[in-house]
Amino acid sequence: MRTVVCAALLLLSGCGATVASDTSATDPVTITNCGQQVTFDRVPSKVVTNDTGITELMFALGLKDRMAGYVIKGKDSVDVRTSPWKADFDSVKHLSDRVSKEVVQGAGADMVFAGWNYGFSESTGFTPDSLKSLGIGTYQLTEACRNGVGKQRGIMPALDALYTDLRNLGKIFRVEAKAEELVSGYQKQIADAGKLMAGKPRPRVFLYDSGQDQPFTSGKNAAPQDVISKAGGDNLFGDLNDSWTTVNWETVVQRDPEVVLIVDYADGEANTPEQKQAFLEGFAPLANSPAVKGKRFFSLPYAALVESPRNAASIEAFAKFLAEG
C-alpha cells in the first residue's frame, strides 16, 4: 500500500499567512448556516474551533489571529504533522483534547466553530442553543448540517459545503477576497485533476474509516464522496443519504470493491493504515474482491477526507493513484 503524506501535495495558498480583516466594521453580517439565518453583530475575535479540518479552514483564510485556540485530540496527530498549516497549529493555543462549555468559557470565546459529531452533541449538552444561552455565538460546519431525516447529516454536495463555509466565513470576518481566491484555486486544481481519469473506467471505491464488526464509511454527503468521484471513481456507498455512517460487511462484499481508500485514523482496533489493510486482506469474505486480490489500497489522513482546505489536493492525489492503474 502506498500511504500518501498529504502535506507535500497540498495547495499552499494561505499557508501560514495572516489576512487582515476589517475589524473596525460595525455593520452586522447575516449569513445562512445549516438553513438558518445567523447574524454576527461584530467580527469575532476569540474563536474556538473543534477538529482539524475546521481549524484549517480558519488558517487557510489567514484568520489565526482571530482565534482563542483550538480543540483536537492529540496535538501530535498524523493530521497535524501532515498539515501545511503546522506552523499555525504551533502558534495558536491547543486548548484541550475534548470540547466543552468549560473549555470555551475558559478561553473567553465569542464564537465556536464546530459541527454535529464534530463537537456539537445533544448527549454532551454542547450545542449551539446551549452556547447561545451563555452569550457565545456559533458557526456550524456545513458538511455536518442535519438534513431533517433523524440525525442524518449533509444538505449539499461536500465541495459545495466547503465553498459555502469559505464564503460565509469570508463575510463574517470581512475577508471575502481571500475566500474567493481559495475557492477559485481549489476549483481549478480539481478540474485539472479530473483530466487524469478522463475516458477511463471508473472503479468502485470503498472508503474504509474504521470498524471490524461493522465498517464505518462515507455516504453521499461527506467529503469522500467528492474526493472519490472527482478523482474518477464511484463511491461504493454513494447512494446513502448521510455523511459518515455505519454499514454492514455483507453489502460491502456484494458491491465488490475494486479500490479501498483508507482513512489514516486510529480507531482502537487498527490504528494505522497498514493495520487496516492487513485486516481487510485477512477478512475472508473480501478475499476475492478485485481490491484485495489486486492490493489496490490507498490512504489519506483524516483531515484530508473531512471537509477542509485539503480536499482539492486529496482529489489530485487520489486521481493520480487511480490513473496509474
Short mmCIF file of C-alpha atoms in Angstrom, two decimals:
data_model
loop_
_atom_site.label_atom_id
_atom_site.label_comp_id
_atom_site.label_asym_id
_atom_site.label_seq_id
_atom_site.Cartn_x
_atom_site.Cartn_y
_atom_site.Cartn_z
CA MET A 1 0.00 0.00 0.00
CA ARG A 2 1.16 3.48 -0.78
CA THR A 3 0.38 5.87 2.05
CA VAL A 4 0.42 9.48 0.96
CA VAL A 5 1.80 12.20 3.18
CA CYS A 6 -0.72 14.74 2.12
CA ALA A 7 1.11 17.94 3.09
CA ALA A 8 3.53 17.76 0.20
CA LEU A 9 0.68 17.60 -2.28
CA LEU A 10 -1.46 20.39 -0.96
CA LEU A 11 -2.26 23.72 -2.50
CA LEU A 12 -0.36 26.05 -0.22
CA SER A 13 -2.35 29.21 -0.84
CA GLY A 14 -2.78 30.91 2.51
CA CYS A 15 -0.44 28.63 4.44
CA GLY A 16 0.98 30.43 7.43
CA ALA A 17 -0.38 33.76 6.27
CA THR A 18 -2.46 36.20 8.26
CA VAL A 19 -5.03 38.15 6.28
CA ALA A 20 -6.08 41.49 7.67
CA SER A 21 -9.81 41.53 8.30
CA ASP A 22 -11.74 44.75 8.71
CA THR A 23 -12.14 44.59 12.47
CA SER A 24 -13.41 48.18 12.52
CA ALA A 25 -16.54 47.16 10.60
CA THR A 26 -19.61 47.66 12.77
CA ASP A 27 -22.40 46.71 10.39
CA PRO A 28 -24.00 43.36 11.31
CA VAL A 29 -23.50 40.48 8.87
CA THR A 30 -26.21 37.88 8.29
CA ILE A 31 -25.41 34.56 6.63
CA THR A 32 -27.30 31.30 6.08
CA ASN A 33 -25.85 28.44 8.11
CA CYS A 34 -27.48 25.00 8.09
CA GLY A 35 -30.67 26.54 6.74
CA GLN A 36 -30.90 29.18 9.46
CA GLN A 37 -30.27 32.91 9.25
CA VAL A 38 -27.45 33.80 11.65
CA THR A 39 -26.37 37.37 12.40
CA PHE A 40 -22.98 38.45 13.68
CA ASP A 41 -23.07 41.95 15.15
CA ARG A 42 -19.30 42.29 15.00
CA VAL A 43 -16.22 40.46 13.73
CA PRO A 44 -15.48 37.61 16.17
CA SER A 45 -12.11 38.00 17.84
CA LYS A 46 -11.82 34.95 20.12
CA VAL A 47 -12.91 31.94 18.08
CA VAL A 48 -12.59 28.39 19.37
CA THR A 49 -12.52 25.69 16.70
CA ASN A 50 -13.12 21.97 17.13
CA ASP A 51 -11.45 19.36 14.91
CA THR A 52 -8.54 19.59 12.49
CA GLY A 53 -10.29 20.39 9.21
CA ILE A 54 -12.41 23.09 10.82
CA THR A 55 -9.32 24.70 12.33
CA GLU A 56 -7.54 24.57 8.97
CA LEU A 57 -10.41 26.48 7.35
CA MET A 58 -9.59 29.37 9.68
CA PHE A 59 -5.88 29.06 8.96
CA ALA A 60 -6.39 28.90 5.18
CA LEU A 61 -8.32 32.16 5.37
CA GLY A 62 -5.48 33.75 7.32
CA LEU A 63 -7.54 34.10 10.48
CA LYS A 64 -5.30 32.60 13.16
CA ASP A 65 -5.14 35.97 14.93
CA ARG A 66 -8.93 35.85 15.39
CA MET A 67 -8.66 32.59 17.36
CA ALA A 68 -8.59 31.98 21.12
CA GLY A 69 -7.50 28.40 20.43
CA TYR A 70 -8.48 25.03 19.02
CA VAL A 71 -9.61 21.66 20.31
CA ILE A 72 -8.33 18.47 18.70
CA LYS A 73 -7.48 15.05 20.05
CA GLY A 74 -3.72 14.82 20.18
CA LYS A 75 -1.69 17.81 19.09
CA ASP A 76 0.94 15.44 17.67
CA SER A 77 -1.53 13.51 15.49
CA VAL A 78 -0.91 12.48 11.90
CA ASP A 79 -3.26 15.25 10.83
CA VAL A 80 -1.22 17.98 12.48
CA ARG A 81 2.12 16.51 11.41
CA THR A 82 0.99 16.43 7.77
CA SER A 83 -0.75 19.80 7.82
CA PRO A 84 0.58 22.59 5.59
CA TRP A 85 -0.58 24.85 8.43
CA LYS A 86 1.55 23.12 11.07
CA ALA A 87 3.25 26.40 11.96
CA ASP A 88 -0.18 27.87 12.69
CA PHE A 89 -1.08 24.89 14.86
CA ASP A 90 2.14 25.50 16.76
CA SER A 91 1.49 29.22 17.24
CA VAL A 92 -2.21 29.04 18.24
CA LYS A 93 -3.15 27.59 21.62
CA HIS A 94 -4.21 23.95 21.86
CA LEU A 95 -6.97 24.21 24.45
CA SER A 96 -7.97 20.60 25.04
CA ASP A 97 -8.47 17.16 23.54
CA ARG A 98 -12.24 17.46 24.03
CA VAL A 99 -14.51 20.45 23.60
CA SER A 100 -16.89 21.53 26.37
CA LYS A 101 -18.63 24.59 27.75
CA GLU A 102 -15.91 24.90 30.38
CA VAL A 103 -13.17 24.89 27.74
CA VAL A 104 -14.75 27.59 25.57
CA GLN A 105 -15.75 29.74 28.52
CA GLY A 106 -12.24 29.47 29.92
CA ALA A 107 -10.89 30.70 26.59
CA GLY A 108 -13.26 33.67 26.61
CA ALA A 109 -14.73 32.55 23.29
CA ASP A 110 -17.10 34.83 21.41
CA MET A 111 -17.68 32.21 18.71
CA VAL A 112 -17.38 28.42 18.46
CA PHE A 113 -16.86 26.82 15.05
CA ALA A 114 -17.82 23.12 15.21
CA GLY A 115 -20.33 20.70 13.70
CA TRP A 116 -22.71 17.91 14.62
CA ASN A 117 -20.49 14.96 15.60
CA TYR A 118 -17.61 17.41 15.14
CA GLY A 119 -18.07 18.74 18.68
CA PHE A 120 -21.77 19.54 18.87
CA SER A 121 -23.79 16.78 20.51
CA GLU A 122 -27.03 16.57 22.48
CA SER A 123 -25.55 13.76 24.57
CA THR A 124 -22.88 16.07 25.99
CA GLY A 125 -25.10 19.13 26.16
CA PHE A 126 -22.68 21.02 23.93
CA THR A 127 -24.99 22.51 21.33
CA PRO A 128 -25.48 25.84 19.54
CA ASP A 129 -28.53 26.52 21.74
CA SER A 130 -26.63 25.85 24.97
CA LEU A 131 -23.82 28.18 23.87
CA LYS A 132 -26.30 30.87 22.84
CA SER A 133 -27.62 30.87 26.40
CA LEU A 134 -24.07 31.67 27.53
CA GLY A 135 -23.77 34.56 25.07
CA ILE A 136 -21.41 32.66 22.75
CA GLY A 137 -22.08 32.66 19.01
CA THR A 138 -21.68 29.57 16.85
CA TYR A 139 -20.98 28.61 13.27
CA GLN A 140 -21.80 25.05 12.17
CA LEU A 141 -19.74 23.08 9.66
CA THR A 142 -21.96 22.70 6.59
CA GLU A 143 -20.78 19.14 5.83
CA ALA A 144 -22.31 18.11 9.17
CA CYS A 145 -25.63 20.00 8.96
CA ARG A 146 -28.61 17.87 9.93
CA ASN A 147 -30.78 17.20 6.87
CA GLY A 148 -34.09 16.63 8.63
CA VAL A 149 -34.09 12.83 8.47
CA GLY A 150 -33.41 11.75 12.03
CA LYS A 151 -29.81 12.60 12.82
CA GLN A 152 -28.57 12.10 9.26
CA ARG A 153 -26.21 14.80 8.10
CA GLY A 154 -25.49 16.60 4.85
CA ILE A 155 -27.58 19.15 2.95
CA MET A 156 -25.46 19.63 -0.17
CA PRO A 157 -22.50 18.06 -2.03
CA ALA A 158 -19.32 18.12 0.04
CA LEU A 159 -17.37 20.55 -2.14
CA ASP A 160 -20.35 22.92 -2.21
CA ALA A 161 -20.31 22.72 1.58
CA LEU A 162 -16.62 23.65 1.59
CA TYR A 163 -17.16 26.62 -0.72
CA THR A 164 -20.22 27.70 1.29
CA ASP A 165 -18.25 27.73 4.52
CA LEU A 166 -15.32 29.60 3.00
CA ARG A 167 -17.62 32.27 1.61
CA ASN A 168 -19.65 32.54 4.82
CA LEU A 169 -16.51 32.86 6.91
CA GLY A 170 -15.21 35.40 4.41
CA LYS A 171 -18.28 37.54 5.06
CA ILE A 172 -18.21 37.08 8.83
CA PHE A 173 -14.54 38.06 9.09
CA ARG A 174 -14.54 40.57 6.21
CA VAL A 175 -12.05 38.59 4.12
CA GLU A 176 -14.30 37.90 1.12
CA ALA A 177 -11.49 38.38 -1.40
CA LYS A 178 -9.34 35.73 0.28
CA ALA A 179 -12.28 33.31 0.37
CA GLU A 180 -12.92 33.74 -3.36
CA GLU A 181 -9.21 33.30 -4.10
CA LEU A 182 -9.23 29.96 -2.27
CA VAL A 183 -12.44 28.77 -3.92
CA SER A 184 -11.24 29.56 -7.43
CA GLY A 185 -7.86 27.94 -6.75
CA TYR A 186 -9.46 24.75 -5.47
CA GLN A 187 -11.88 24.61 -8.40
CA LYS A 188 -9.02 24.84 -10.90
CA GLN A 189 -6.97 22.20 -9.08
CA ILE A 190 -9.95 19.82 -9.05
CA ALA A 191 -10.74 20.43 -12.73
CA ASP A 192 -7.13 19.70 -13.68
CA ALA A 193 -7.12 16.53 -11.55
CA GLY A 194 -10.29 15.32 -13.25
CA LYS A 195 -8.50 15.16 -16.57
CA LEU A 196 -6.24 12.37 -15.31
CA MET A 197 -9.01 9.77 -15.43
CA ALA A 198 -10.94 11.18 -18.40
CA GLY A 199 -12.17 8.36 -20.64
CA LYS A 200 -11.01 5.61 -18.28
CA PRO A 201 -13.28 3.10 -16.47
CA ARG A 202 -14.48 4.33 -13.07
CA PRO A 203 -13.50 1.88 -10.30
CA ARG A 204 -15.80 1.06 -7.38
CA VAL A 205 -14.16 2.57 -4.30
CA PHE A 206 -14.80 1.51 -0.71
CA LEU A 207 -13.97 4.24 1.80
CA TYR A 208 -12.82 2.44 4.94
CA ASP A 209 -12.59 4.58 8.05
CA SER A 210 -12.73 2.04 10.84
CA GLY A 211 -14.65 -0.82 12.41
CA GLN A 212 -14.16 -4.57 12.28
CA ASP A 213 -17.57 -5.81 13.42
CA GLN A 214 -19.24 -3.19 11.20
CA PRO A 215 -17.43 -0.85 8.83
CA PHE A 216 -17.68 2.92 9.22
CA THR A 217 -17.70 4.59 5.81
CA SER A 218 -18.95 7.61 3.86
CA GLY A 219 -22.31 8.20 2.24
CA LYS A 220 -23.01 10.78 -0.43
CA ASN A 221 -22.91 13.83 1.86
CA ALA A 222 -19.40 13.59 3.30
CA ALA A 223 -16.17 14.79 1.73
CA PRO A 224 -15.02 11.34 0.47
CA GLN A 225 -17.96 11.32 -1.95
CA ASP A 226 -16.48 14.22 -3.90
CA VAL A 227 -12.88 13.16 -3.31
CA ILE A 228 -13.68 9.80 -4.91
CA SER A 229 -15.99 10.97 -7.67
CA LYS A 230 -13.95 13.99 -8.78
CA ALA A 231 -10.84 11.78 -8.85
CA GLY A 232 -12.55 9.40 -11.28
CA GLY A 233 -14.07 6.67 -9.09
CA ASP A 234 -17.51 5.74 -7.75
CA ASN A 235 -18.15 5.70 -4.02
CA LEU A 236 -19.37 2.23 -3.03
CA PHE A 237 -21.95 3.86 -0.73
CA GLY A 238 -22.71 6.97 -2.73
CA ASP A 239 -26.40 6.06 -2.63
CA LEU A 240 -26.71 6.66 1.13
CA ASN A 241 -28.29 9.99 2.08
CA ASP A 242 -25.91 10.55 5.00
CA SER A 243 -22.38 11.71 5.64
CA TRP A 244 -20.20 9.42 7.81
CA THR A 245 -22.16 6.29 8.72
CA THR A 246 -22.03 2.60 9.62
CA VAL A 247 -22.92 -0.10 7.08
CA ASN A 248 -22.59 -3.90 7.08
CA TRP A 249 -19.94 -6.16 5.62
CA GLU A 250 -22.47 -8.16 3.59
CA THR A 251 -23.24 -5.10 1.48
CA VAL A 252 -19.56 -4.25 1.08
CA VAL A 253 -18.89 -7.77 -0.20
CA GLN A 254 -21.91 -7.70 -2.54
CA ARG A 255 -20.79 -4.41 -4.06
CA ASP A 256 -17.37 -5.91 -4.81
CA PRO A 257 -14.90 -3.02 -4.31
CA GLU A 258 -12.12 -2.53 -6.82
CA VAL A 259 -10.18 0.00 -4.72
CA VAL A 260 -10.08 0.73 -0.99
CA LEU A 261 -9.43 4.25 0.24
CA ILE A 262 -8.28 4.01 3.87
CA VAL A 263 -8.59 6.82 6.38
CA ASP A 264 -5.37 7.25 8.36
CA TYR A 265 -7.22 7.49 11.64
CA ALA A 266 -6.75 5.48 14.82
CA ASP A 267 -9.87 3.55 15.84
CA GLY A 268 -8.62 1.39 18.69
CA GLU A 269 -8.77 -1.83 16.69
CA ALA A 270 -6.46 -0.95 13.81
CA ASN A 271 -4.61 2.29 14.39
CA THR A 272 -2.56 2.61 11.23
CA PRO A 273 -3.31 2.26 7.50
CA GLU A 274 -1.06 -0.79 7.41
CA GLN A 275 -3.05 -2.47 10.19
CA LYS A 276 -6.33 -1.65 8.45
CA GLN A 277 -5.04 -3.08 5.18
CA ALA A 278 -3.86 -6.23 6.96
CA PHE A 279 -7.32 -6.67 8.49
CA LEU A 280 -9.05 -6.29 5.13
CA GLU A 281 -6.63 -8.67 3.42
CA GLY A 282 -7.29 -11.26 6.13
CA PHE A 283 -11.07 -10.82 6.09
CA ALA A 284 -12.23 -13.95 4.25
CA PRO A 285 -15.46 -12.59 2.70
CA LEU A 286 -13.44 -9.94 0.85
CA ALA A 287 -10.68 -12.27 -0.32
CA ASN A 288 -11.97 -12.48 -3.90
CA SER A 289 -12.72 -8.79 -4.31
CA PRO A 290 -10.67 -7.01 -7.01
CA ALA A 291 -9.37 -4.55 -4.40
CA VAL A 292 -7.87 -7.24 -2.18
CA LYS A 293 -6.69 -9.50 -4.98
CA GLY A 294 -5.01 -6.58 -6.72
CA LYS A 295 -3.77 -4.95 -3.49
CA ARG A 296 -5.41 -1.72 -4.56
CA PHE A 297 -5.19 0.27 -1.32
CA PHE A 298 -4.59 3.98 -0.88
CA SER A 299 -4.51 6.07 2.27
CA LEU A 300 -5.01 9.72 3.17
CA PRO A 301 -5.06 11.45 6.57
CA TYR A 302 -8.40 12.01 8.28
CA ALA A 303 -8.12 15.80 7.83
CA ALA A 304 -7.85 15.32 4.07
CA LEU A 305 -11.12 13.36 3.97
CA VAL A 306 -13.39 15.58 6.03
CA GLU A 307 -14.46 19.00 4.79
CA SER A 308 -11.24 21.00 4.83
CA PRO A 309 -8.86 23.05 2.67
CA ARG A 310 -7.06 19.78 1.88
CA ASN A 311 -9.92 18.36 -0.21
CA ALA A 312 -8.68 19.61 -3.59
CA ALA A 313 -5.22 18.15 -3.05
CA SER A 314 -6.78 14.89 -1.87
CA ILE A 315 -8.67 14.65 -5.16
CA GLU A 316 -5.47 15.30 -7.09
CA ALA A 317 -3.50 12.69 -5.14
CA PHE A 318 -6.22 10.03 -5.48
CA ALA A 319 -6.72 10.76 -9.17
CA LYS A 320 -3.00 10.19 -9.77
CA PHE A 321 -3.21 6.86 -7.94
CA LEU A 322 -6.26 5.72 -9.94
CA ALA A 323 -4.72 6.83 -13.23
CA GLU A 324 -1.65 4.67 -12.59
CA GLY A 325 -3.94 1.64 -12.69
#
